[in-house]
C-alpha positions as a LaTeX table, in Angstrom:
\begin{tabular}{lrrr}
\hline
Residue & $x$ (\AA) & $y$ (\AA) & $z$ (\AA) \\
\hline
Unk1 & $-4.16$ & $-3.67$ & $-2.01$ \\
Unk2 & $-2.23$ & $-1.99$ & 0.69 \\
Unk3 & $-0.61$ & $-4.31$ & 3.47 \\
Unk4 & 1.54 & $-1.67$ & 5.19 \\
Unk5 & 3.45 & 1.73 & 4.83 \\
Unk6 & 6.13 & 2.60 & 6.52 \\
Unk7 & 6.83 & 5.37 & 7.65 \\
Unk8 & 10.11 & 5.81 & 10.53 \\
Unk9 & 13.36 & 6.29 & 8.94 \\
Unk10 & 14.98 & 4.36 & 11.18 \\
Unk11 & 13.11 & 1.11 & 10.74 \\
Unk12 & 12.44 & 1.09 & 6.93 \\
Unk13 & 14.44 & $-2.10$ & 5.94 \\
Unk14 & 13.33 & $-3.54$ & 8.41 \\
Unk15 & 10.10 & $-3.33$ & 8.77 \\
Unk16 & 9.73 & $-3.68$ & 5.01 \\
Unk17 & 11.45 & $-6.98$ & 5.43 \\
Unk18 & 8.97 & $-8.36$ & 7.92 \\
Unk19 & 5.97 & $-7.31$ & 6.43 \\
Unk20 & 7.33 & $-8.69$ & 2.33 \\
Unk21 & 7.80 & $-11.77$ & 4.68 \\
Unk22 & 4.48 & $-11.75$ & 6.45 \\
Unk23 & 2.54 & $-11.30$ & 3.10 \\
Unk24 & 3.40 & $-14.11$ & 0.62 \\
Unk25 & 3.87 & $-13.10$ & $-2.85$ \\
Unk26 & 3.91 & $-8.85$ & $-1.97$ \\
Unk27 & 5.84 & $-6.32$ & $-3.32$ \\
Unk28 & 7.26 & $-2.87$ & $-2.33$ \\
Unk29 & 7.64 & 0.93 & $-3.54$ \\
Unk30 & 8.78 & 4.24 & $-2.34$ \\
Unk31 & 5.42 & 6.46 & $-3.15$ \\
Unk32 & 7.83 & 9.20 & $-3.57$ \\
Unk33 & 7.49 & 8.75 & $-8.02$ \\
Unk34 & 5.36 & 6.58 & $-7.96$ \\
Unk35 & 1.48 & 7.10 & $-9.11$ \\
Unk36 & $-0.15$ & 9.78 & $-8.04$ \\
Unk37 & $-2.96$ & 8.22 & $-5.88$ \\
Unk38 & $-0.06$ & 7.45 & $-3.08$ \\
Unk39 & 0.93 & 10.33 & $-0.97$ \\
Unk40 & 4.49 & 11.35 & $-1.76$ \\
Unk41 & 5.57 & 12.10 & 2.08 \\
Unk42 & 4.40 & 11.24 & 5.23 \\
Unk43 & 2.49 & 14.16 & 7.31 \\
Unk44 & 5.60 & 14.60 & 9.26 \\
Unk45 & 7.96 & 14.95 & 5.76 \\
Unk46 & 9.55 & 11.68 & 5.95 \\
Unk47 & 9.03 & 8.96 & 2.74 \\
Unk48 & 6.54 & 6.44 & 2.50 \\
Unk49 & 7.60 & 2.67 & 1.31 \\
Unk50 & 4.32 & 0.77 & 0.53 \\
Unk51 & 4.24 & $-2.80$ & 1.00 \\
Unk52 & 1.18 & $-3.86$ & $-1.61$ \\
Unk53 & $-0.46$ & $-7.47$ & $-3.51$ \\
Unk54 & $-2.25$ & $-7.10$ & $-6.51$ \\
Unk55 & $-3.47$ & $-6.22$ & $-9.28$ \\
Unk56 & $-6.68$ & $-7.65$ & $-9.12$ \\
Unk57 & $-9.20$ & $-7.48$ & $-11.78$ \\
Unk58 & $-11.76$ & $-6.45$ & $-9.81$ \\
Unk59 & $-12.55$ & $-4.68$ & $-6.56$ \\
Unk60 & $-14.32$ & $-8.03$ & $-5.26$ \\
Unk61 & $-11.06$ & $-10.24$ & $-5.56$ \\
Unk62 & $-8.99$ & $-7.08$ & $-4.28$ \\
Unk63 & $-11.17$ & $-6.99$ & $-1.26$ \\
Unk64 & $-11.68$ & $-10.68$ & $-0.77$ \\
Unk65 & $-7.48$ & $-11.10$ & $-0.67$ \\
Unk66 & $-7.66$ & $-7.72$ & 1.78 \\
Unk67 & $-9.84$ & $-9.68$ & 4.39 \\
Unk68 & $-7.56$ & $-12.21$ & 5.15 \\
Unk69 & $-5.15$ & $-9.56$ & 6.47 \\
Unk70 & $-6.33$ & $-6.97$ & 9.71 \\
Unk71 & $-4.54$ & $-4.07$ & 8.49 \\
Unk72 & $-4.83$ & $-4.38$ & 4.51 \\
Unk73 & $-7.11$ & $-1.85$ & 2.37 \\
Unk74 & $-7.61$ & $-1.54$ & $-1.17$ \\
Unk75 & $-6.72$ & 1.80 & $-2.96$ \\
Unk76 & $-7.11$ & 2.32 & $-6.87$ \\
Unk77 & $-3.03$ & 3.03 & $-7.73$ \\
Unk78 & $-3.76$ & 5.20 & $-11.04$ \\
Unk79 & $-2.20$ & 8.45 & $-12.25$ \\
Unk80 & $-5.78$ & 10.16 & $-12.55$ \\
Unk81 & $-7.41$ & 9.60 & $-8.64$ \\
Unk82 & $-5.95$ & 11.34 & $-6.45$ \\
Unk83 & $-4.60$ & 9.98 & $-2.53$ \\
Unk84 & $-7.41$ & 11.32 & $-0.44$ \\
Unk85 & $-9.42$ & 9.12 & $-2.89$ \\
Unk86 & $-8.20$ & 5.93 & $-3.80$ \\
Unk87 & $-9.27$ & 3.63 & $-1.17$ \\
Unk88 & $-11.94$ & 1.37 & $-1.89$ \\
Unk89 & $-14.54$ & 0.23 & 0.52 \\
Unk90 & $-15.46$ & $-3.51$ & 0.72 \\
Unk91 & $-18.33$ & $-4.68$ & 1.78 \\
\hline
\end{tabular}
């Protein structure tokens, strides 16, 4: 589960910092070498740190720790699916 990606140069650290704060227990990666279902860069070139929770089993308790959050999604994070993808509708 996705809780945020940053994307501004200027404001990684801290922006990471709030949102590892604002999400109990989350962790964070550059996408740049990570799995392939992440997008390496940004549209505009810059990196991408992810701020994520998980794993979860399955897509029901990925989705059902999602909904407490506005802006959280779930994406499959796999070598094999690629970014366009890997997120996961809940319903």
């Amino acid at each position: 589960m996705i809780y945020h990606s940053s994307l501004a140069p200027d404001s990684y650290a801290a922006d990471v910092q709030a949102n590892l704060a604002s999400h109990p227990g989350s962790k964070y990666l550059l996408t740049l070498g990570s799995c392939t279902s992440f997008n390496r860069v940004s549209a505009s070139g810059t990196m991408i740190y992810a701020v994520y929770g998980g794993p979860f089993d399955t897509l029901g308790q990925a989705c059902v720790a999602a909904s407490r959050y506005a802006d959280a999604y779930v994406k499959v994070l796999d070598n094999t699916t690629p970014p366009d993808q890997s997120v996961r509708q809940c319903s």
